[in-house]
């Protein structure tokens, strides 16, 4: 497969952009290759600058749940653009999308739009601190909540991929306020609370962890967090930037029946345009400026184009049967890959929640960061590059999630499974 033009463009980009990319995990650094420069997408496929086509399981890291270039989304953005891209003033579109989010997500009575998931989680934590008057927070190792200082502590996703879960540049005084527990371990949470009684503002958790690979919550984990937070007066924040509108229309909180105090969102609600959101109980959200004293702002927050793309996307995915069909596709492709690995005699540990799935290069169960971090990342890299050569575009890191979209066809799934069978035999 020819990648000459992408390699040339990467050299050019590196002269102007740190690492040649605007987000580290795109650099393919952990898989030891140059990234592909993508020219266009259509449905389940993306096409690079060398004319190669790929079945896409990254989907812009989650937003493209309806597939690339869905006509309804294109029309909505085009039409909105003819009225203006941005005014820095309220528009009806913001209230419309807010209403759709409030109707969909059980915990959300009010919601504030921002322009990224990072902004959403950073702001939600500030609001939790302002509401409780407490300073410390609890997160989980291997979970990633964007790159705000307080959250770049034992983080997942790109931070884990590049081995900088505790990034340089985060002041020790700030990191000191972030306590880290182990995912799926209520005991580790109880221990931190006992040692910091009355000082913890919030617990932020990915209800389905997607940034150390896909790690589902174990039975009782989310329920336990809910009970602990209720008893201790701690704000429970579900970071559903990835799982929101992905694993169910109401997110993981609908799927598992647990209602947090606040929820952060992003990705799908922008339909591929820059967006984030945080919401929760009215009594908490009204503490936010200008109705309350906790300050938060953004020039492009609630941007009309992003709102239009989000509204169009939610109108597509809220249709009856959408998630059942999507989960069925996810099951077929994840189980097909796992069978291909078994048939090749190659040990992987396969996980899936709806249309999010992961093949861990691990002989044993993966249920938290310590077990995820033991994966054979060298073997994963060989598999990734072999699958790329077969026209299958996976996330370029073991510590990420694969996403299937409504646009993926039966033929796409069959081709993906056949490619996996070939690639596992190659690396076995
Ligand atoms: P953004 O700031 O990247 O929009 O969102 C941060 C974020 C917050 N919370 C969760 C659960 C997330 O998964 C993310 C971002 N996800 C990564 C993919 N693992 C974004 C990809 C990237 O960093 O380029």
Coordinates of C-alpha atoms and ligand atoms in Angstrom, one line a residue:
X1 CA 0.0 0.0 0.0
X2 CA 1.5 3.3 -1.1
X3 CA 1.8 6.0 1.6
X4 CA 4.3 8.3 -0.2
X5 CA 2.1 11.4 -0.3
X6 CA 1.1 11.1 3.4
X7 CA 4.7 10.8 4.4
X8 CA 5.6 13.9 2.4
X9 CA 2.7 15.8 3.9
X10 CA 3.8 14.6 7.4
X11 CA 7.3 16.0 6.9
X12 CA 5.7 19.3 5.8
X13 CA 3.4 19.3 8.8
X14 CA 6.2 18.6 11.3
X15 CA 7.9 21.8 10.2
X16 CA 4.9 23.9 11.3
X17 CA 3.0 21.8 13.9
X18 CA 4.5 20.2 17.0
X19 CA 4.9 16.5 16.1
X20 CA 3.1 17.2 12.8
X21 CA -0.4 16.8 14.5
X22 CA -2.9 18.8 16.4
X23 CA -3.6 16.0 18.8
X24 CA -0.8 13.5 19.9
X25 CA -2.6 10.2 19.5
X26 CA -3.1 10.9 15.7
X27 CA 0.7 10.8 15.2
X28 CA 0.9 7.0 15.0
X29 CA 4.0 7.3 17.2
X30 CA 3.2 4.4 19.4
X31 CA 2.8 2.1 16.4
X32 CA 6.0 3.2 14.8
X33 CA 4.7 4.6 11.5
X34 CA 3.9 7.9 9.9
X35 CA 0.2 8.9 10.1
X36 CA -2.0 8.9 7.0
X37 CA -3.3 12.2 5.8
X38 CA -7.0 11.8 5.2
X39 CA -8.6 13.5 2.2
X40 CA -12.3 12.6 2.7
X41 CA -14.7 10.3 4.4
X42 CA -18.0 8.7 3.2
X43 CA -20.2 6.5 5.3
X44 CA -18.0 3.8 6.9
X45 CA -14.9 4.7 4.8
X46 CA -12.1 7.2 4.8
X47 CA -9.7 7.8 1.9
X48 CA -6.2 9.0 2.3
X49 CA -4.1 11.4 0.2
X50 CA -2.5 8.4 -1.6
X51 CA -5.9 7.2 -2.8
X52 CA -6.1 4.3 -0.4
X53 CA -9.5 3.5 1.1
X54 CA -10.1 2.2 4.7
X55 CA -13.0 0.8 6.7
X56 CA -12.9 3.3 9.5
X57 CA -13.2 2.2 13.2
X58 CA -12.0 5.4 14.7
X59 CA -14.8 7.6 13.4
X60 CA -13.0 10.8 14.6
X61 CA -12.7 9.0 18.0
X62 CA -16.5 8.6 18.4
X63 CA -18.5 11.5 16.9
X64 CA -19.2 9.8 13.5
X65 CA -21.8 7.4 14.8
X66 CA -24.0 8.0 11.8
X67 CA -21.1 7.6 9.4
X68 CA -19.1 10.3 7.5
X69 CA -20.9 12.9 5.3
X70 CA -24.4 11.9 6.3
X71 CA -26.6 14.0 4.0
X72 CA -28.8 15.2 6.8
X73 CA -25.8 16.6 8.7
X74 CA -24.3 18.2 5.5
X75 CA -27.6 19.9 4.7
X76 CA -28.1 21.2 8.3
X77 CA -24.6 22.7 8.4
X78 CA -24.8 24.2 4.9
X79 CA -28.1 25.8 5.6
X80 CA -27.0 27.2 8.9
X81 CA -23.8 28.5 7.4
X82 CA -25.8 30.7 4.9
X83 CA -27.2 32.5 8.0
X84 CA -23.8 33.0 9.6
X85 CA -21.1 30.9 11.4
X86 CA -21.0 32.6 14.7
X87 CA -22.5 35.7 16.5
X88 CA -21.3 35.5 20.1
X89 CA -25.0 35.9 21.0
X90 CA -27.8 33.5 21.9
X91 CA -29.4 31.5 19.1
X92 CA -32.4 29.2 19.0
X93 CA -30.3 26.3 17.9
X94 CA -28.6 26.3 21.4
X95 CA -31.9 26.0 23.2
X96 CA -33.0 23.3 20.7
X97 CA -29.9 21.1 21.3
X98 CA -30.1 21.7 25.1
X99 CA -33.7 20.5 25.1
X100 CA -32.7 17.4 23.2
X101 CA -29.9 16.6 25.6
X102 CA -32.2 17.3 28.7
X103 CA -34.8 15.0 27.2
X104 CA -32.3 12.2 26.5
X105 CA -30.0 12.2 29.6
X106 CA -31.6 11.2 32.9
X107 CA -29.2 13.3 35.1
X108 CA -29.5 16.5 33.1
X109 CA -32.0 19.2 34.1
X110 CA -29.9 22.1 32.8
X111 CA -26.8 22.0 30.4
X112 CA -24.1 24.4 29.3
X113 CA -22.5 24.0 25.9
X114 CA -18.7 24.4 25.4
X115 CA -16.3 23.6 22.5
X116 CA -14.6 20.4 23.7
X117 CA -14.8 17.5 26.1
X118 CA -11.8 19.0 28.0
X119 CA -13.7 22.2 28.5
X120 CA -16.7 20.2 29.7
X121 CA -14.8 18.2 32.3
X122 CA -12.6 21.1 33.5
X123 CA -15.8 23.2 34.0
X124 CA -17.7 20.5 35.7
X125 CA -15.0 20.0 38.2
X126 CA -14.8 23.7 38.9
X127 CA -18.6 23.8 39.4
X128 CA -18.4 20.8 41.7
X129 CA -15.7 22.5 43.8
X130 CA -17.8 25.8 43.8
X131 CA -20.9 24.0 44.8
X132 CA -19.4 21.9 47.6
X133 CA -16.7 24.3 48.8
X134 CA -14.2 21.4 48.7
X135 CA -11.0 21.2 46.7
X136 CA -10.0 17.6 46.2
X137 CA -11.2 15.3 43.4
X138 CA -11.0 11.6 42.7
X139 CA -10.4 10.2 39.3
X140 CA -9.4 6.6 38.2
X141 CA -6.0 5.6 36.7
X142 CA -6.3 4.9 33.0
X143 CA -9.4 7.1 32.6
X144 CA -8.9 10.1 30.4
X145 CA -11.0 13.3 30.8
X146 CA -9.2 15.7 28.5
X147 CA -6.0 17.7 29.2
X148 CA -7.0 20.1 31.9
X149 CA -4.2 20.3 34.6
X150 CA -6.3 18.6 37.3
X151 CA -7.1 15.7 35.1
X152 CA -3.6 14.9 33.6
X153 CA -2.9 12.7 36.5
X154 CA -2.5 9.0 35.7
X155 CA -4.5 9.7 32.6
X156 CA -5.4 7.3 29.8
X157 CA -5.7 7.7 26.0
X158 CA -2.7 9.5 24.5
X159 CA -1.2 10.3 27.9
X160 CA -1.0 6.5 28.6
X161 CA 0.0 5.8 25.1
X162 CA 3.1 8.0 25.4
X163 CA 3.8 7.0 29.0
X164 CA 3.1 10.5 30.3
X165 CA 0.1 9.9 32.5
X166 CA 1.4 12.6 34.7
X167 CA 2.4 15.3 32.3
X168 CA 5.3 17.8 32.8
X169 CA 3.9 21.3 33.3
X170 CA 1.2 20.3 35.8
X171 CA 2.2 22.0 39.0
X172 CA 2.6 19.7 42.0
X173 CA 0.3 21.9 44.0
X174 CA -2.5 21.2 41.5
X175 CA -1.8 17.5 41.0
X176 CA -1.8 17.1 44.9
X177 CA -5.6 17.9 44.8
X178 CA -6.2 15.0 42.4
X179 CA -6.5 11.6 44.1
X180 CA -6.4 8.5 41.9
X181 CA -8.3 5.3 42.5
X182 CA -8.4 2.0 40.5
X183 CA -11.2 1.5 38.1
X184 CA -13.7 -1.2 39.2
X185 CA -12.3 -1.0 42.8
X186 CA -14.7 0.5 45.3
X187 CA -12.2 -0.3 48.1
X188 CA -9.6 2.0 46.6
X189 CA -12.3 4.8 46.6
X190 CA -13.3 4.1 50.2
X191 CA -9.7 4.3 51.3
X192 CA -9.1 7.7 49.7
X193 CA -12.3 9.0 51.2
X194 CA -11.3 7.8 54.7
X195 CA -8.0 9.6 54.3
X196 CA -9.6 12.8 53.0
X197 CA -12.8 13.0 54.9
X198 CA -14.9 16.0 54.0
X199 CA -12.3 17.3 51.5
X200 CA -13.5 15.7 48.3
X201 CA -15.7 17.7 45.9
X202 CA -16.3 15.1 43.2
X203 CA -15.6 11.7 41.8
X204 CA -15.2 11.8 38.0
X205 CA -15.5 8.5 36.2
X206 CA -16.0 7.2 32.7
X207 CA -19.0 4.9 33.3
X208 CA -17.7 2.8 30.4
X209 CA -13.9 3.3 30.4
X210 CA -12.8 3.9 26.8
X211 CA -9.3 5.4 27.2
X212 CA -7.4 2.4 28.4
X213 CA -9.1 0.3 25.7
X214 CA -12.7 -0.5 26.4
X215 CA -13.2 -1.5 30.0
X216 CA -16.8 -2.1 31.1
X217 CA -17.8 -1.3 34.7
X218 CA -18.1 -4.5 36.8
X219 CA -21.4 -5.4 38.5
X220 CA -21.9 -3.1 41.4
X221 CA -19.1 -0.6 40.6
X222 CA -21.3 2.3 39.4
X223 CA -24.0 1.5 42.0
X224 CA -21.3 1.6 44.7
X225 CA -20.0 5.0 43.5
X226 CA -23.5 6.4 43.6
X227 CA -24.0 5.2 47.2
X228 CA -20.7 6.5 48.4
X229 CA -21.2 9.9 46.8
X230 CA -24.7 10.2 48.2
X231 CA -23.6 9.3 51.7
X232 CA -20.5 11.6 51.6
X233 CA -22.1 14.6 49.9
X234 CA -19.6 14.1 47.0
X235 CA -20.7 15.1 43.4
X236 CA -20.7 12.1 41.1
X237 CA -19.7 13.1 37.6
X238 CA -20.2 10.7 34.8
X239 CA -17.8 11.7 32.0
X240 CA -19.9 10.5 29.0
X241 CA -17.9 12.5 26.4
X242 CA -17.3 9.1 24.7
X243 CA -20.2 6.9 26.0
X244 CA -22.9 9.6 25.8
X245 CA -25.3 8.9 22.9
X246 CA -22.9 6.1 22.0
X247 CA -23.9 3.1 24.2
X248 CA -27.5 4.3 24.4
X249 CA -29.4 7.4 23.5
X250 CA -29.3 8.3 27.2
X251 CA -25.7 7.2 27.5
X252 CA -24.2 4.7 30.0
X253 CA -26.4 6.2 32.8
X254 CA -29.5 4.9 30.9
X255 CA -27.9 1.6 30.0
X256 CA -26.8 0.8 33.7
X257 CA -29.7 2.7 35.4
X258 CA -27.4 4.9 37.6
X259 CA -28.0 8.6 37.8
X260 CA -25.0 10.8 38.5
X261 CA -25.2 14.4 39.8
X262 CA -23.5 15.8 36.7
X263 CA -22.7 14.5 33.2
X264 CA -20.1 15.7 30.7
X265 CA -20.7 15.2 27.0
X266 CA -19.0 15.9 23.6
X267 CA -18.2 14.1 20.4
X268 CA -21.6 12.8 19.1
X269 CA -23.6 15.8 20.2
X270 CA -21.5 17.9 17.7
X271 CA -21.8 15.5 14.8
X272 CA -18.1 16.0 14.0
X273 CA -18.0 19.7 14.8
X274 CA -16.2 21.1 17.9
X275 CA -18.5 20.7 20.9
X276 CA -18.7 19.7 24.6
X277 CA -21.4 20.1 27.2
X278 CA -21.8 19.7 31.0
X279 CA -25.1 19.4 32.8
X280 CA -26.8 18.1 35.9
X281 CA -29.3 19.0 38.6
X282 CA -30.7 22.5 38.4
X283 CA -29.6 23.4 41.9
X284 CA -26.0 22.7 40.9
X285 CA -26.1 24.2 37.4
X286 CA -27.6 27.5 38.7
X287 CA -24.4 28.1 40.6
X288 CA -22.8 28.7 37.2
X289 CA -22.2 32.3 35.9
X290 CA -24.2 34.4 35.1
X291 CA -26.9 32.9 37.3
X292 CA -24.3 32.0 40.0
X293 CA -20.8 32.8 41.0
X294 CA -18.8 29.9 39.4
X295 CA -17.3 31.5 36.3
X296 CA -17.1 29.7 32.9
X297 CA -17.2 31.1 29.4
X298 CA -16.4 30.5 25.7
X299 CA -16.3 32.6 22.5
X300 CA -17.6 29.7 20.4
X301 CA -19.7 27.9 23.0
X302 CA -23.0 26.8 21.5
X303 CA -21.6 27.7 18.0
X304 CA -24.5 27.6 15.5
X305 CA -22.8 25.2 13.0
X306 CA -21.9 22.7 15.8
X307 CA -25.4 23.0 17.2
X308 CA -26.9 22.3 13.7
X309 CA -24.7 19.3 13.2
X310 CA -25.5 18.0 16.7
X311 CA -29.2 18.4 16.2
X312 CA -29.2 16.7 12.8
X313 CA -27.1 13.8 14.3
X314 CA -29.4 13.3 17.3
X315 CA -32.4 13.3 15.0
X316 CA -30.8 10.4 13.1
X317 CA -29.8 8.3 16.1
X318 CA -32.9 8.7 18.2
X319 CA -35.0 6.8 15.7
X320 CA -36.5 3.5 17.1
X321 CA -34.2 0.5 16.7
X322 CA -31.0 2.5 15.9
X323 CA -29.0 1.3 19.0
X324 CA -30.2 -2.3 18.7
X325 CA -29.0 -2.5 15.1
X326 CA -25.7 -0.7 16.0
X327 CA -25.1 -3.1 19.0
X328 CA -25.7 -6.1 16.8
X329 CA -23.1 -4.9 14.3
X330 CA -20.7 -4.2 17.2
X331 CA -21.3 -7.8 18.5
X332 CA -20.7 -9.3 15.1
X333 CA -17.4 -7.5 14.4
X334 CA -16.0 -7.8 17.9
X335 CA -16.9 -11.5 18.2
X336 CA -15.6 -12.1 14.7
X337 CA -12.2 -10.6 15.5
X338 CA -12.0 -12.6 18.8
X339 CA -12.8 -15.8 16.9
X340 CA -10.1 -15.0 14.3
X341 CA -7.6 -14.6 17.1
X342 CA -8.6 -17.8 18.8
X343 CA -8.5 -19.7 15.5
X344 CA -4.9 -18.3 15.0
X345 CA -4.0 -19.5 18.4
X346 CA -3.4 -15.9 19.5
X347 CA -4.5 -14.8 23.0
X348 CA -6.6 -11.6 23.1
X349 CA -9.1 -10.5 25.7
X350 CA -12.1 -9.0 23.9
X351 CA -14.4 -6.4 25.4
X352 CA -17.5 -4.6 24.0
X353 CA -20.3 -2.3 25.2
X354 CA -22.7 -1.7 22.4
X355 CA -20.8 -0.3 19.4
X356 CA -17.6 0.4 21.4
X357 CA -15.1 -2.5 21.4
X358 CA -11.5 -3.5 22.0
X359 CA -9.1 -6.4 21.4
X360 CA -6.6 -6.4 24.4
X361 CA -3.4 -8.1 23.6
X362 CA -3.5 -9.8 26.9
X363 CA -3.8 -13.5 28.0
X364 CA -5.8 -12.5 31.1
X365 CA -8.9 -10.4 31.9
X366 CA -8.5 -6.6 31.6
X367 CA -10.6 -4.7 34.2
X368 CA -8.5 -1.7 35.2
X369 CA -5.3 0.2 34.3
X370 CA -2.8 -2.2 36.0
X371 CA -4.2 -5.1 33.9
X372 CA -4.6 -3.0 30.7
X373 CA -1.0 -1.7 31.0
X374 CA 0.3 -5.3 30.9
X375 CA -0.8 -5.7 27.3
X376 CA 1.7 -6.6 24.6
X377 CA 1.8 -3.2 22.9
X378 CA 4.5 -4.4 20.4
X379 CA 2.2 -7.2 19.2
X380 CA -0.7 -4.7 19.0
X381 CA 1.4 -2.4 16.8
X382 CA 2.2 -5.3 14.4
X383 CA -1.5 -6.1 14.3
X384 CA -2.5 -2.5 13.7
X385 CA -0.1 -2.1 10.8
X386 CA -1.1 -5.4 9.3
X387 CA -4.8 -4.4 9.5
X388 CA -4.0 -1.0 8.0
X389 CA -2.4 -2.8 5.1
X390 CA -5.6 -4.7 4.7
X391 CA -7.6 -1.5 4.5
X392 CA -8.8 -1.6 8.1
X393 CA -8.3 1.7 10.0
X394 CA -8.1 1.0 13.8
X395 CA -7.1 3.4 16.6
X396 CA -3.3 3.6 16.6
X397 CA -3.0 2.6 20.2
X398 CA -3.8 -0.4 22.4
X399 CA -5.3 2.1 24.9
X400 CA -8.2 3.3 22.7
X401 CA -11.6 2.1 21.7
X402 CA -12.9 1.0 18.3
X403 CA -16.2 2.4 17.2
X404 CA -18.6 1.0 14.6
X405 CA -21.1 3.3 12.9
X406 CA -24.6 2.9 11.4
X407 CA -23.0 3.2 8.0
X408 CA -20.9 0.0 8.4
X409 CA -22.2 -2.7 6.0
X410 CA -22.4 -6.4 6.3
X411 CA -19.6 -6.5 3.7
X412 CA -17.5 -4.2 5.8
X413 CA -17.9 -6.5 8.8
X414 CA -17.0 -9.6 6.7
X415 CA -13.9 -7.9 5.2
X416 CA -12.8 -6.8 8.7
X417 CA -13.1 -10.3 10.2
X418 CA -11.3 -11.8 7.2
X419 CA -8.5 -9.2 7.5
X420 CA -8.2 -10.0 11.3
X421 CA -7.9 -13.8 10.5
X422 CA -5.1 -13.0 8.1
X423 CA -3.3 -10.6 10.5
X424 CA -3.5 -12.8 13.6
X425 CA -1.9 -15.6 11.6
X426 CA 0.8 -13.2 10.4
X427 CA 1.7 -12.1 14.0
X428 CA 1.1 -15.4 15.8
Ligands
LIG1 P1 -11.7 16.5 23.9 O1 -11.1 17.7 24.7 O2 -10.6 15.7 23.2 O3 -12.9 16.9 23.0 O4 -12.4 15.5 24.9 C1 -11.6 15.0 26.0 C2 -12.2 13.7 26.5 C3 -12.9 13.8 27.7 N1 -13.5 12.6 28.2 C4 -13.4 11.5 27.5 C5 -14.1 10.2 28.1 C6 -12.7 11.4 26.3 O5 -12.6 10.2 25.7 C7 -12.1 12.5 25.8 C8 -11.3 12.5 24.5 N2 -11.2 11.2 23.9 C9 -9.9 11.1 23.1 C10 -10.0 9.7 22.5 N3 -9.6 8.7 23.4 C11 -9.8 12.1 22.1 C12 -8.7 11.8 21.0 C13 -7.6 12.8 21.0 O6 -7.1 13.1 22.2 O7 -7.2 13.2 19.9

